[in-house]
CSV table of C-alpha atoms in Angstrom, one decimal:
chain,number,residue,atom,x,y,z
A,1,GLU,CA,0.0,0.0,0.0
A,2,LEU,CA,1.3,3.4,-0.9
A,3,LYS,CA,2.2,5.6,2.0
A,4,VAL,CA,3.1,9.3,1.6
A,5,GLU,CA,5.0,11.1,4.3
A,6,GLN,CA,5.5,14.8,4.5
A,7,ASN,CA,7.8,16.6,6.8
A,8,PRO,CA,7.8,18.9,8.6
A,9,LEU,CA,4.1,19.0,9.4
A,10,PHE,CA,4.4,22.4,10.8
A,11,LEU,CA,6.9,25.1,9.7
A,12,SER,CA,7.2,28.6,11.0
A,13,MET,CA,9.7,30.7,9.2
A,14,GLN,CA,10.7,34.4,8.9
A,15,GLU,CA,10.3,36.4,5.8
A,16,GLY,CA,13.3,36.3,3.6
A,17,LYS,CA,14.4,32.8,4.7
A,18,ASN,CA,14.7,29.7,2.6
A,19,TYR,CA,13.3,26.3,3.5
A,20,THR,CA,12.4,22.9,2.0
A,21,ILE,CA,9.4,20.7,2.5
A,22,TYR,CA,10.0,17.0,1.9
A,23,CYS,CA,7.6,14.4,0.5
A,24,ASN,CA,8.6,10.7,0.7
A,25,TYR,CA,6.5,7.9,-0.7
A,26,SER,CA,6.8,4.1,-0.3
A,27,THR,CA,6.1,2.5,-3.7
A,28,THR,CA,6.9,3.3,-7.3
A,29,SER,CA,5.1,6.2,-8.9
A,30,ASP,CA,6.1,8.6,-11.6
A,31,ARG,CA,3.4,11.2,-11.0
A,32,LEU,CA,3.5,13.6,-8.1
A,33,TYR,CA,1.4,16.7,-7.4
A,34,TRP,CA,1.8,19.6,-5.1
A,35,TYR,CA,-1.2,21.5,-3.8
A,36,ARG,CA,-1.7,24.6,-1.8
A,37,GLN,CA,-4.6,25.1,0.7
A,38,ASP,CA,-5.4,28.5,2.3
A,39,PRO,CA,-7.3,28.4,5.6
A,40,GLY,CA,-10.9,27.6,5.0
A,41,LYS,CA,-10.3,27.3,1.3
A,42,SER,CA,-10.1,24.5,-1.2
A,43,LEU,CA,-7.0,23.0,-2.8
A,44,GLU,CA,-5.2,24.7,-5.6
A,45,SER,CA,-2.9,22.8,-7.9
A,46,LEU,CA,0.7,24.1,-7.9
A,47,PHE,CA,2.9,21.6,-9.8
A,48,VAL,CA,2.7,18.3,-11.5
A,49,LEU,CA,5.9,16.3,-11.7
A,50,LEU,CA,6.1,13.4,-14.1
A,51,SER,CA,9.6,12.1,-14.5
A,52,ASN,CA,12.8,11.5,-12.6
A,53,GLY,CA,14.7,14.7,-12.2
A,54,ALA,CA,11.7,16.9,-13.1
A,55,VAL,CA,12.0,20.4,-11.7
A,56,LYS,CA,9.3,23.1,-11.9
A,57,GLN,CA,9.4,26.6,-10.6
A,58,GLU,CA,6.7,29.2,-10.0
A,59,GLY,CA,7.7,32.4,-8.3
A,60,ARG,CA,9.4,31.6,-5.0
A,61,LEU,CA,8.4,27.9,-5.1
A,62,MET,CA,10.4,25.2,-6.8
A,63,ALA,CA,9.4,21.5,-6.8
A,64,SER,CA,11.6,18.6,-7.8
A,65,LEU,CA,11.1,14.9,-8.1
A,66,ASP,CA,13.6,12.0,-7.6
A,67,THR,CA,11.7,8.8,-8.5
A,68,LYS,CA,14.6,6.6,-7.6
A,69,ALA,CA,14.7,8.0,-4.0
A,70,ARG,CA,10.9,8.3,-4.0
A,71,LEU,CA,11.3,11.8,-2.9
A,72,SER,CA,9.9,15.2,-3.9
A,73,THR,CA,10.9,18.5,-2.5
A,74,LEU,CA,9.2,21.9,-2.4
A,75,HIS,CA,11.7,24.6,-1.9
A,76,ILE,CA,10.7,28.0,-0.7
A,77,THR,CA,13.0,30.9,-1.6
A,78,ALA,CA,13.0,34.2,0.3
A,79,ALA,CA,9.6,33.5,1.9
A,80,VAL,CA,6.9,36.1,2.1
A,81,HIS,CA,3.8,36.3,4.2
A,82,ASP,CA,1.6,35.5,1.3
A,83,LEU,CA,3.1,32.0,1.1
A,84,SER,CA,1.5,31.1,4.5
A,85,ALA,CA,-0.8,28.1,3.7
A,86,THR,CA,-0.9,24.3,4.0
A,87,TYR,CA,1.0,22.5,1.3
A,88,PHE,CA,0.1,18.9,0.3
A,89,CYS,CA,1.9,16.5,-1.9
A,90,ALA,CA,-0.1,13.8,-3.6
A,91,VAL,CA,1.3,10.7,-5.3
A,92,GLY,CA,-0.4,9.0,-8.2
A,93,ILE,CA,-1.1,5.3,-8.0
A,94,SER,CA,-2.2,4.5,-11.4
A,95,TYR,CA,-3.1,6.2,-14.6
A,96,ASN,CA,-6.1,3.8,-14.9
A,97,ASN,CA,-8.0,5.5,-12.2
A,98,ASN,CA,-6.1,8.6,-11.4
A,99,ASP,CA,-6.1,7.5,-7.8
A,100,MET,CA,-3.8,9.6,-5.5
A,101,ARG,CA,-2.6,9.4,-2.0
A,102,PHE,CA,-2.1,12.6,-0.2
A,103,GLY,CA,0.5,13.5,2.4
A,104,ALA,CA,-0.7,14.9,5.7
A,105,GLY,CA,0.2,18.4,4.7
A,106,THR,CA,2.7,21.0,5.9
A,107,ARG,CA,1.3,24.0,7.6
A,108,LEU,CA,3.6,26.9,6.7
A,109,THR,CA,3.5,30.2,8.6
A,110,VAL,CA,5.7,33.0,7.4
A,111,LYS,CA,6.3,35.7,10.0
A,112,PRO,CA,7.4,39.3,9.3
B,1,ASP,CA,-18.9,31.8,-10.9
B,2,ALA,CA,-17.0,28.9,-9.4
B,3,ASP,CA,-16.3,25.9,-11.7
B,4,VAL,CA,-16.9,23.3,-9.0
B,5,THR,CA,-19.6,24.0,-6.4
B,6,GLN,CA,-20.6,22.1,-3.3
B,7,THR,CA,-23.8,22.3,-1.3
B,8,PRO,CA,-24.3,22.7,1.6
B,9,ARG,CA,-21.1,24.4,2.7
B,10,ASN,CA,-21.8,23.6,6.3
B,11,ARG,CA,-24.0,20.9,7.9
B,12,ILE,CA,-24.7,19.8,11.4
B,13,THR,CA,-26.6,16.5,11.7
B,14,LYS,CA,-27.3,13.9,14.3
B,15,THR,CA,-26.1,10.3,14.6
B,16,GLY,CA,-28.3,8.0,12.5
B,17,LYS,CA,-29.5,10.6,10.1
B,18,ARG,CA,-29.2,10.2,6.3
B,19,ILE,CA,-27.6,13.2,4.6
B,20,MET,CA,-26.6,14.0,1.1
B,21,LEU,CA,-23.8,16.3,-0.1
B,22,GLU,CA,-24.0,17.6,-3.6
B,23,CYS,CA,-21.4,18.6,-6.1
B,24,SER,CA,-21.9,20.3,-9.4
B,25,GLN,CA,-19.3,21.4,-12.0
B,26,THR,CA,-19.4,23.5,-15.1
B,27,LYS,CA,-15.9,22.4,-16.3
B,28,GLY,CA,-17.3,19.7,-18.6
B,29,HIS,CA,-15.1,17.1,-17.0
B,30,ASP,CA,-16.0,13.5,-17.1
B,31,ARG,CA,-14.2,12.5,-14.0
B,32,MET,CA,-15.4,13.4,-10.5
B,33,TYR,CA,-14.2,12.5,-7.0
B,34,TRP,CA,-15.2,12.7,-3.4
B,35,TYR,CA,-12.6,13.1,-0.7
B,36,ARG,CA,-12.7,13.7,3.0
B,37,GLN,CA,-10.1,15.7,4.9
B,38,ASP,CA,-9.3,15.1,8.6
B,39,PRO,CA,-6.8,17.1,10.6
B,40,GLY,CA,-3.3,15.7,10.2
B,41,LEU,CA,-4.4,13.1,7.7
B,42,GLY,CA,-4.5,14.9,4.4
B,43,LEU,CA,-7.2,13.9,1.9
B,44,ARG,CA,-8.5,10.4,1.5
B,45,LEU,CA,-10.5,9.3,-1.5
B,46,ILE,CA,-14.0,8.0,-0.9
B,47,TYR,CA,-15.4,7.4,-4.3
B,48,TYR,CA,-14.7,8.3,-7.9
B,49,SER,CA,-16.6,8.3,-11.2
B,50,PHE,CA,-15.1,8.4,-14.6
B,51,ASP,CA,-18.4,8.8,-16.3
B,52,VAL,CA,-22.1,8.5,-15.5
B,53,LYS,CA,-22.1,4.7,-15.7
B,54,ASP,CA,-18.7,4.2,-14.0
B,55,ILE,CA,-18.5,4.5,-10.2
B,56,ASN,CA,-15.7,3.1,-8.1
B,57,LYS,CA,-14.8,2.8,-4.5
B,58,GLY,CA,-11.8,4.7,-3.2
B,59,GLU,CA,-9.7,4.2,-0.2
B,60,ILE,CA,-12.4,4.7,2.5
B,61,SER,CA,-15.8,3.9,1.0
B,62,ASP,CA,-17.5,2.1,3.9
B,63,GLY,CA,-20.4,4.1,5.3
B,64,TYR,CA,-20.8,6.2,2.1
B,65,SER,CA,-22.6,5.9,-1.2
B,66,VAL,CA,-22.6,8.0,-4.3
B,67,SER,CA,-24.8,8.8,-7.2
B,68,ARG,CA,-23.7,10.3,-10.6
B,69,GLN,CA,-26.9,11.9,-11.8
B,70,ALA,CA,-25.3,13.5,-14.8
B,71,GLN,CA,-21.9,14.4,-16.1
B,72,ALA,CA,-22.1,17.6,-14.1
B,73,LYS,CA,-23.4,16.2,-10.8
B,74,PHE,CA,-22.0,13.8,-8.3
B,75,SER,CA,-23.6,13.3,-4.9
B,76,LEU,CA,-22.3,11.7,-1.7
B,77,SER,CA,-24.6,10.2,0.8
B,78,LEU,CA,-24.1,9.1,4.4
B,79,GLU,CA,-26.9,6.5,4.9
B,80,SER,CA,-26.6,6.6,8.7
B,81,ALA,CA,-24.3,9.3,9.9
B,82,ILE,CA,-21.9,8.6,12.7
B,83,PRO,CA,-19.7,11.0,14.7
B,84,ASN,CA,-16.4,9.8,13.1
B,85,GLN,CA,-17.7,11.0,9.8
B,86,THR,CA,-17.3,14.5,11.0
B,87,ALA,CA,-14.8,16.0,8.5
B,88,LEU,CA,-14.3,18.4,5.7
B,89,TYR,CA,-15.6,16.9,2.4
B,90,PHE,CA,-14.2,17.9,-1.0
B,91,CYS,CA,-15.5,17.2,-4.5
B,92,ALA,CA,-13.0,17.3,-7.4
B,93,THR,CA,-13.1,17.0,-11.1
B,94,SER,CA,-10.5,16.2,-13.8
B,95,ASP,CA,-10.2,15.5,-17.5
B,96,PRO,CA,-7.2,13.7,-19.0
B,97,ALA,CA,-7.9,15.4,-22.3
B,98,VAL,CA,-7.1,18.8,-21.0
B,99,ALA,CA,-3.3,18.2,-20.7
B,100,GLY,CA,-2.9,14.6,-21.5
B,101,VAL,CA,-3.5,11.7,-19.1
B,102,LYS,CA,-0.1,12.0,-17.6
B,103,GLN,CA,-0.7,15.6,-16.5
B,104,GLU,CA,-4.2,15.1,-15.3
B,105,THR,CA,-4.9,17.6,-12.5
B,106,GLN,CA,-7.8,17.6,-10.2
B,107,TYR,CA,-9.8,20.7,-9.5
B,108,PHE,CA,-11.4,21.0,-6.1
B,109,GLY,CA,-14.6,22.5,-4.9
B,110,PRO,CA,-14.8,24.8,-1.8
B,111,GLY,CA,-15.6,21.9,0.6
B,112,THR,CA,-18.5,21.0,2.9
B,113,ARG,CA,-17.8,21.0,6.6
B,114,LEU,CA,-19.9,18.3,8.2
B,115,LEU,CA,-20.5,17.8,12.0
B,116,VAL,CA,-22.2,14.7,13.2
B,117,LEU,CA,-23.4,14.9,16.8
């Protein structure tokens, strides 16, 4: 059974600092998603990573995928308050049913 | 207007009651999903439907049932609600034709917060 672990679960950081969120998964998959959820809101898709070595960047966020290590990272550069949210990774199980398993989420708080 | 809508947005019910959560979408997607979100557990898939005639159980389907009334509508029912079904429920849609099956992304509704007393 596919298990997805994110760490840290809670992250408090100051504006301007860099940090990385990690997403480990237990079985083979070549499809990984990152989502953002603001408090009381729905999930918003950030990145889709499809192959080993894939790297995608949007603003201060950069996501990467290492399928051999079964690891994805979400790197935050020079954090700003607007990045405060909960970030989820989700790992695809099968193309047949688009089933995904979500990590527990990382609640990020960026302080001035 | 939102592409994926859910009703109600909040619901309080009592143990043993039957309730229905509804999801509608205007994205024209064939695929629809129901998830529940519990604190510290991320999202877990309850049911999914790839078209009106295709409905499948997800990771945690016990205690739930669904109905796909049309391409645009997918309802989730709790036949006899129990307190551990208290959670935030999300509907989502996707379409592999949008960006290819490999890049299929799910689009989420605003969620329904359910409290079972």
